[in-house]
PDB file of C-alpha atoms in Angstrom:
ATOM      1  CA  MET A 286     -36.712  -1.340  -9.234  1.00  0.00           C
ATOM      2  CA  THR A 287     -33.152  -2.141  -8.216  1.00  0.00           C
ATOM      3  CA  TYR A 288     -30.467   0.502  -8.768  1.00  0.00           C
ATOM      4  CA  ILE A 289     -27.063  -0.999  -9.610  1.00  0.00           C
ATOM      5  CA  LEU A 290     -24.166   1.253  -8.648  1.00  0.00           C
ATOM      6  CA  GLY A 291     -20.651   0.456  -9.783  1.00  0.00           C
ATOM      7  CA  LEU A 292     -18.107   1.500  -7.169  1.00  0.00           C
ATOM      8  CA  THR A 293     -14.448   1.822  -8.057  1.00  0.00           C
ATOM      9  CA  GLY A 294     -11.336   3.909  -7.559  1.00  0.00           C
ATOM     10  CA  GLY A 295      -7.606   3.415  -7.523  1.00  0.00           C
ATOM     11  CA  ILE A 296      -5.581   1.380  -5.077  1.00  0.00           C
ATOM     12  CA  ALA A 297      -5.518   3.251  -1.721  1.00  0.00           C
ATOM     13  CA  THR A 298      -7.971   5.971  -2.818  1.00  0.00           C
ATOM     14  CA  GLY A 299     -10.588   4.847  -0.277  1.00  0.00           C
ATOM     15  CA  LYS A 300     -12.993   2.689  -2.297  1.00  0.00           C
ATOM     16  CA  SER A 301     -13.187   0.077   0.472  1.00  0.00           C
ATOM     17  CA  THR A 302     -14.008   2.782   3.031  1.00  0.00           C
ATOM     18  CA  VAL A 303     -16.974   3.925   0.927  1.00  0.00           C
ATOM     19  CA  SER A 304     -17.994   0.298   0.290  1.00  0.00           C
ATOM     20  CA  ARG A 305     -18.070  -0.336   4.059  1.00  0.00           C
ATOM     21  CA  TYR A 306     -20.200   2.780   4.514  1.00  0.00           C
ATOM     22  CA  PHE A 307     -22.823   1.405   2.113  1.00  0.00           C
ATOM     23  CA  SER A 308     -22.694  -1.980   3.844  1.00  0.00           C
ATOM     24  CA  ASP A 309     -23.012  -0.425   7.323  1.00  0.00           C
ATOM     25  CA  LYS A 310     -26.094   1.455   6.069  1.00  0.00           C
ATOM     26  CA  GLY A 311     -27.652  -1.898   5.189  1.00  0.00           C
ATOM     27  CA  TYR A 312     -27.234  -1.804   1.415  1.00  0.00           C
ATOM     28  CA  ALA A 313     -26.222  -4.900  -0.554  1.00  0.00           C
ATOM     29  CA  VAL A 314     -22.582  -4.948  -1.654  1.00  0.00           C
ATOM     30  CA  VAL A 315     -21.063  -7.434  -4.096  1.00  0.00           C
ATOM     31  CA  ASP A 316     -17.352  -7.234  -3.347  1.00  0.00           C
ATOM     32  CA  ALA A 317     -15.166  -8.398  -6.249  1.00  0.00           C
ATOM     33  CA  ASP A 318     -12.215  -9.016  -3.903  1.00  0.00           C
ATOM     34  CA  VAL A 319     -14.346 -11.394  -1.804  1.00  0.00           C
ATOM     35  CA  VAL A 320     -15.556 -13.121  -4.971  1.00  0.00           C
ATOM     36  CA  ALA A 321     -11.960 -13.360  -6.257  1.00  0.00           C
ATOM     37  CA  ARG A 322     -10.933 -15.091  -3.017  1.00  0.00           C
ATOM     38  CA  ARG A 323     -13.896 -17.452  -3.302  1.00  0.00           C
ATOM     39  CA  VAL A 324     -12.917 -18.644  -6.794  1.00  0.00           C
ATOM     40  CA  VAL A 325      -9.377 -19.579  -5.637  1.00  0.00           C
ATOM     41  CA  GLU A 326     -10.271 -21.473  -2.473  1.00  0.00           C
ATOM     42  CA  PRO A 327      -8.647 -24.903  -2.054  1.00  0.00           C
ATOM     43  CA  GLY A 328     -10.174 -27.442  -4.433  1.00  0.00           C
ATOM     44  CA  THR A 329     -11.424 -24.864  -6.942  1.00  0.00           C
ATOM     45  CA  GLU A 330     -10.696 -24.831 -10.656  1.00  0.00           C
ATOM     46  CA  GLY A 331      -9.370 -21.283 -10.207  1.00  0.00           C
ATOM     47  CA  LEU A 332      -6.647 -22.325  -7.763  1.00  0.00           C
ATOM     48  CA  ALA A 333      -5.667 -25.319  -9.893  1.00  0.00           C
ATOM     49  CA  ASN A 334      -5.254 -23.016 -12.916  1.00  0.00           C
ATOM     50  CA  ILE A 335      -3.063 -20.600 -10.952  1.00  0.00           C
ATOM     51  CA  VAL A 336      -0.819 -23.394  -9.665  1.00  0.00           C
ATOM     52  CA  ALA A 337      -0.487 -24.787 -13.208  1.00  0.00           C
ATOM     53  CA  HIS A 338       0.822 -21.418 -14.426  1.00  0.00           C
ATOM     54  CA  PHE A 339       2.695 -20.003 -11.422  1.00  0.00           C
ATOM     55  CA  GLY A 340       3.915 -23.129  -9.595  1.00  0.00           C
ATOM     56  CA  THR A 341       3.325 -24.693  -6.181  1.00  0.00           C
ATOM     57  CA  GLU A 342       5.498 -22.105  -4.376  1.00  0.00           C
ATOM     58  CA  ILE A 343       2.448 -19.790  -4.269  1.00  0.00           C
ATOM     59  CA  ILE A 344       0.567 -22.325  -2.119  1.00  0.00           C
ATOM     60  CA  GLN A 345       0.822 -22.133   1.668  1.00  0.00           C
ATOM     61  CA  LYS A 346       1.179 -25.177   3.957  1.00  0.00           C
ATOM     62  CA  ASP A 347      -2.578 -25.213   4.641  1.00  0.00           C
ATOM     63  CA  GLY A 348      -3.316 -25.443   0.895  1.00  0.00           C
ATOM     64  CA  THR A 349      -4.504 -21.853   0.495  1.00  0.00           C
ATOM     65  CA  LEU A 350      -3.155 -19.302  -1.939  1.00  0.00           C
ATOM     66  CA  ASN A 351      -0.257 -17.152  -0.729  1.00  0.00           C
ATOM     67  CA  ARG A 352      -1.706 -13.870  -1.976  1.00  0.00           C
ATOM     68  CA  GLU A 353       1.292 -11.784  -0.898  1.00  0.00           C
ATOM     69  CA  LYS A 354       3.730 -13.943  -2.836  1.00  0.00           C
ATOM     70  CA  LEU A 355       1.500 -13.973  -5.913  1.00  0.00           C
ATOM     71  CA  GLY A 356       0.972 -10.211  -5.609  1.00  0.00           C
ATOM     72  CA  ALA A 357       4.710  -9.528  -5.477  1.00  0.00           C
ATOM     73  CA  MET A 358       5.120 -11.729  -8.542  1.00  0.00           C
ATOM     74  CA  ILE A 359       2.459 -10.051 -10.705  1.00  0.00           C
ATOM     75  CA  PHE A 360       2.661  -6.378  -9.730  1.00  0.00           C
ATOM     76  CA  SER A 361       6.168  -6.067 -11.146  1.00  0.00           C
ATOM     77  CA  ASP A 362       5.397  -8.046 -14.317  1.00  0.00           C
ATOM     78  CA  ALA A 363       2.641  -6.887 -16.679  1.00  0.00           C
ATOM     79  CA  GLU A 364       2.664 -10.161 -18.629  1.00  0.00           C
ATOM     80  CA  LYS A 365       2.155 -12.301 -15.501  1.00  0.00           C
ATOM     81  CA  ARG A 366      -0.549  -9.912 -14.308  1.00  0.00           C
ATOM     82  CA  GLU A 367      -2.405 -10.296 -17.597  1.00  0.00           C
ATOM     83  CA  THR A 368      -2.039 -14.094 -17.413  1.00  0.00           C
ATOM     84  CA  LEU A 369      -3.599 -14.122 -13.944  1.00  0.00           C
ATOM     85  CA  ASN A 370      -6.456 -11.867 -15.051  1.00  0.00           C
ATOM     86  CA  ASN A 371      -7.134 -14.110 -18.046  1.00  0.00           C
ATOM     87  CA  LEU A 372      -7.143 -17.212 -15.834  1.00  0.00           C
ATOM     88  CA  LEU A 373      -9.722 -15.879 -13.394  1.00  0.00           C
ATOM     89  CA  SER A 374     -11.719 -13.102 -15.051  1.00  0.00           C
ATOM     90  CA  ALA A 375     -14.467 -15.322 -16.533  1.00  0.00           C
ATOM     91  CA  GLN A 376     -15.032 -17.164 -13.239  1.00  0.00           C
ATOM     92  CA  ILE A 377     -15.086 -13.933 -11.249  1.00  0.00           C
ATOM     93  CA  ARG A 378     -17.524 -12.327 -13.718  1.00  0.00           C
ATOM     94  CA  ARG A 379     -19.889 -15.327 -13.572  1.00  0.00           C
ATOM     95  CA  ALA A 380     -19.882 -15.252  -9.773  1.00  0.00           C
ATOM     96  CA  ILE A 381     -20.428 -11.464  -9.589  1.00  0.00           C
ATOM     97  CA  MET A 382     -23.323 -11.643 -12.069  1.00  0.00           C
ATOM     98  CA  ALA A 383     -24.891 -14.593 -10.210  1.00  0.00           C
ATOM     99  CA  ASP A 384     -24.643 -12.777  -6.854  1.00  0.00           C
ATOM    100  CA  THR A 385     -26.131  -9.640  -8.433  1.00  0.00           C
ATOM    101  CA  GLU A 386     -29.029 -11.578  -9.963  1.00  0.00           C
ATOM    102  CA  THR A 387     -29.820 -13.164  -6.595  1.00  0.00           C
ATOM    103  CA  LEU A 388     -29.970  -9.714  -4.965  1.00  0.00           C
ATOM    104  CA  VAL A 389     -32.110  -8.259  -7.802  1.00  0.00           C
ATOM    105  CA  ASN A 390     -34.542 -11.156  -7.344  1.00  0.00           C
ATOM    106  CA  ALA A 391     -34.646 -10.322  -3.622  1.00  0.00           C
ATOM    107  CA  ASN A 392     -35.805  -6.780  -4.584  1.00  0.00           C
ATOM    108  CA  GLN A 393     -32.854  -4.968  -3.045  1.00  0.00           C
ATOM    109  CA  PRO A 394     -33.280  -1.220  -3.672  1.00  0.00           C
ATOM    110  CA  LEU A 395     -29.544  -0.682  -4.209  1.00  0.00           C
ATOM    111  CA  ILE A 396     -26.786  -3.092  -5.155  1.00  0.00           C
ATOM    112  CA  VAL A 397     -23.223  -1.779  -4.989  1.00  0.00           C
ATOM    113  CA  LEU A 398     -20.760  -3.583  -7.244  1.00  0.00           C
ATOM    114  CA  ASP A 399     -17.449  -2.943  -5.473  1.00  0.00           C
ATOM    115  CA  ILE A 400     -14.942  -3.690  -8.248  1.00  0.00           C
ATOM    116  CA  PRO A 401     -11.368  -2.324  -8.252  1.00  0.00           C
ATOM    117  CA  LEU A 402     -10.889  -2.974 -11.998  1.00  0.00           C
ATOM    118  CA  LEU A 403     -14.436  -2.031 -12.961  1.00  0.00           C
ATOM    119  CA  TYR A 404     -13.538  -0.002 -16.045  1.00  0.00           C
ATOM    120  CA  GLU A 405     -10.597  -2.200 -16.994  1.00  0.00           C
ATOM    121  CA  ALA A 406     -12.879  -5.260 -17.091  1.00  0.00           C
ATOM    122  CA  GLY A 407     -15.884  -3.518 -18.695  1.00  0.00           C
ATOM    123  CA  TYR A 408     -18.352  -3.892 -15.802  1.00  0.00           C
ATOM    124  CA  GLU A 409     -19.727  -0.368 -16.297  1.00  0.00           C
ATOM    125  CA  THR A 410     -22.153  -1.772 -18.889  1.00  0.00           C
ATOM    126  CA  HIS A 411     -23.924  -3.653 -16.064  1.00  0.00           C
ATOM    127  CA  CYS A 412     -24.367  -0.522 -13.917  1.00  0.00           C
ATOM    128  CA  ASP A 413     -26.919   2.286 -13.805  1.00  0.00           C
ATOM    129  CA  ALA A 414     -24.082   4.613 -12.787  1.00  0.00           C
ATOM    130  CA  VAL A 415     -20.447   4.423 -11.684  1.00  0.00           C
ATOM    131  CA  MET A 416     -19.098   6.112  -8.555  1.00  0.00           C
ATOM    132  CA  VAL A 417     -15.345   6.725  -8.413  1.00  0.00           C
ATOM    133  CA  VAL A 418     -13.644   7.354  -5.074  1.00  0.00           C
ATOM    134  CA  TYR A 419     -10.952   9.863  -5.892  1.00  0.00           C
ATOM    135  CA  THR A 420      -7.730  11.191  -4.401  1.00  0.00           C
ATOM    136  CA  THR A 421      -4.890  12.963  -6.133  1.00  0.00           C
ATOM    137  CA  GLU A 422      -2.089  10.669  -7.298  1.00  0.00           C
ATOM    138  CA  ALA A 423       0.222  12.172  -4.664  1.00  0.00           C
ATOM    139  CA  VAL A 424      -2.212  11.312  -1.831  1.00  0.00           C
ATOM    140  CA  GLN A 425      -2.759   7.862  -3.362  1.00  0.00           C
ATOM    141  CA  LEU A 426       0.994   7.166  -3.382  1.00  0.00           C
ATOM    142  CA  GLU A 427       1.494   8.418   0.175  1.00  0.00           C
ATOM    143  CA  ARG A 428      -1.416   6.347   1.552  1.00  0.00           C
ATOM    144  CA  LEU A 429      -0.390   3.188  -0.308  1.00  0.00           C
ATOM    145  CA  MET A 430       3.215   3.367   0.927  1.00  0.00           C
ATOM    146  CA  ALA A 431       2.016   3.870   4.517  1.00  0.00           C
ATOM    147  CA  ARG A 432      -0.767   1.271   4.392  1.00  0.00           C
ATOM    148  CA  ASN A 433       1.211  -1.561   2.777  1.00  0.00           C
ATOM    149  CA  ASN A 434       4.671  -0.606   4.047  1.00  0.00           C
ATOM    150  CA  LEU A 435       5.964  -0.355   0.463  1.00  0.00           C
ATOM    151  CA  THR A 436       8.878   1.494  -1.069  1.00  0.00           C
ATOM    152  CA  GLU A 437       7.991   4.262  -3.500  1.00  0.00           C
ATOM    153  CA  GLU A 438       8.966   2.035  -6.436  1.00  0.00           C
ATOM    154  CA  GLU A 439       6.795  -0.867  -5.205  1.00  0.00           C
ATOM    155  CA  ALA A 440       3.860   1.475  -4.641  1.00  0.00           C
ATOM    156  CA  LEU A 441       4.246   3.086  -8.074  1.00  0.00           C
ATOM    157  CA  ASN A 442       4.301  -0.380  -9.696  1.00  0.00           C
ATOM    158  CA  ARG A 443       0.981  -1.231  -8.053  1.00  0.00           C
ATOM    159  CA  ILE A 444      -0.584   2.084  -9.025  1.00  0.00           C
ATOM    160  CA  ALA A 445       0.654   1.630 -12.614  1.00  0.00           C
ATOM    161  CA  SER A 446      -1.082  -1.779 -12.800  1.00  0.00           C
ATOM    162  CA  GLN A 447      -4.456   0.027 -12.886  1.00  0.00           C
ATOM    163  CA  GLU A 448      -6.017   2.619 -15.141  1.00  0.00           C
ATOM    164  CA  PRO A 449      -4.894   6.054 -13.817  1.00  0.00           C
ATOM    165  CA  ILE A 450      -7.221   7.521 -11.184  1.00  0.00           C
ATOM    166  CA  GLU A 451      -7.504  10.754 -13.179  1.00  0.00           C
ATOM    167  CA  THR A 452      -8.852   8.762 -16.152  1.00  0.00           C
ATOM    168  CA  LYS A 453     -11.377   6.988 -13.920  1.00  0.00           C
ATOM    169  CA  LYS A 454     -12.435  10.319 -12.460  1.00  0.00           C
ATOM    170  CA  ASP A 455     -13.088  11.661 -15.970  1.00  0.00           C
ATOM    171  CA  ARG A 456     -15.206   8.612 -16.846  1.00  0.00           C
ATOM    172  CA  ALA A 457     -17.237   8.602 -13.617  1.00  0.00           C
ATOM    173  CA  ASP A 458     -20.904   9.484 -13.251  1.00  0.00           C
ATOM    174  CA  ILE A 459     -20.316  10.360  -9.582  1.00  0.00           C
ATOM    175  CA  VAL A 460     -16.991  11.425  -8.043  1.00  0.00           C
ATOM    176  CA  ILE A 461     -16.446  11.129  -4.284  1.00  0.00           C
ATOM    177  CA  ASP A 462     -13.517  13.321  -3.227  1.00  0.00           C
ATOM    178  CA  ASN A 463     -11.579  11.433  -0.552  1.00  0.00           C
ATOM    179  CA  ASN A 464      -8.613  13.800  -0.220  1.00  0.00           C
ATOM    180  CA  GLY A 465      -9.892  15.226   3.054  1.00  0.00           C
ATOM    181  CA  PRO A 466     -11.336  13.929   6.348  1.00  0.00           C
ATOM    182  CA  LEU A 467     -13.610  10.872   6.368  1.00  0.00           C
ATOM    183  CA  ASN A 468     -16.680  12.790   7.516  1.00  0.00           C
ATOM    184  CA  HIS A 469     -16.462  14.873   4.327  1.00  0.00           C
ATOM    185  CA  THR A 470     -16.319  11.652   2.265  1.00  0.00           C
ATOM    186  CA  TYR A 471     -19.339  10.206   4.088  1.00  0.00           C
ATOM    187  CA  GLU A 472     -21.318  13.436   3.615  1.00  0.00           C
ATOM    188  CA  GLN A 473     -20.872  13.183  -0.158  1.00  0.00           C
ATOM    189  CA  VAL A 474     -22.082   9.560  -0.179  1.00  0.00           C
ATOM    190  CA  GLU A 475     -25.039  10.433   2.061  1.00  0.00           C
ATOM    191  CA  THR A 476     -26.033  13.298  -0.252  1.00  0.00           C
ATOM    192  CA  TRP A 477     -25.959  10.948  -3.245  1.00  0.00           C
ATOM    193  CA  LEU A 478     -28.094   8.376  -1.377  1.00  0.00           C
ATOM    194  CA  LYS A 479     -30.691  10.988  -0.403  1.00  0.00           C
ATOM    195  CA  ASN A 480     -30.926  12.277  -3.967  1.00  0.00           C
ATOM    196  CA  ASN A 481     -31.083   8.873  -5.644  1.00  0.00           C
ATOM    197  CA  ILE A 482     -32.124   6.006  -3.356  1.00  0.00           C
ATOM    198  CA  ILE A 483     -33.645   6.983  -0.006  1.00  0.00           C
TER     199      ILE A 483
END
């Protein structure tokens, strides 16, 4: 029986670090960011739809999507962000579900659905449980500014584009506290694995 774990968090709370830990341990991970890149590769319907709405200036010379330029455009504009989500959400969902089905059919014991907007997009209904990687909002802001070299205003705009981390924490089945050192984070994940999967 395959266990499907939803994995989410807020931007810069450490979700990707926990996702890598699962992957390094040999567990199957369906990464929504990888899927989202796949559906906007050159020649895809997804990329054509984005260009139709946002213009050719978001395309680089090699024909690929300029993600930084598009990101700057949508993070400061809720309406544009919603337009982008509406353009791609159905394609991303189909691809995530197809990848998950393939892994279930391969009898994987654990499939981790690594989805930043898991709650926002309603993916929790496809999961046996949801794990939220949590930091305080102050730590989240500090890490995001340092990681992406953003001003406080830019970082706050990006954080505000997602459901608040405190809300996600309250909704979670499992909370991984990532405020401290990485080994403490990994210990929490390892404990969950031993109690549920291994």
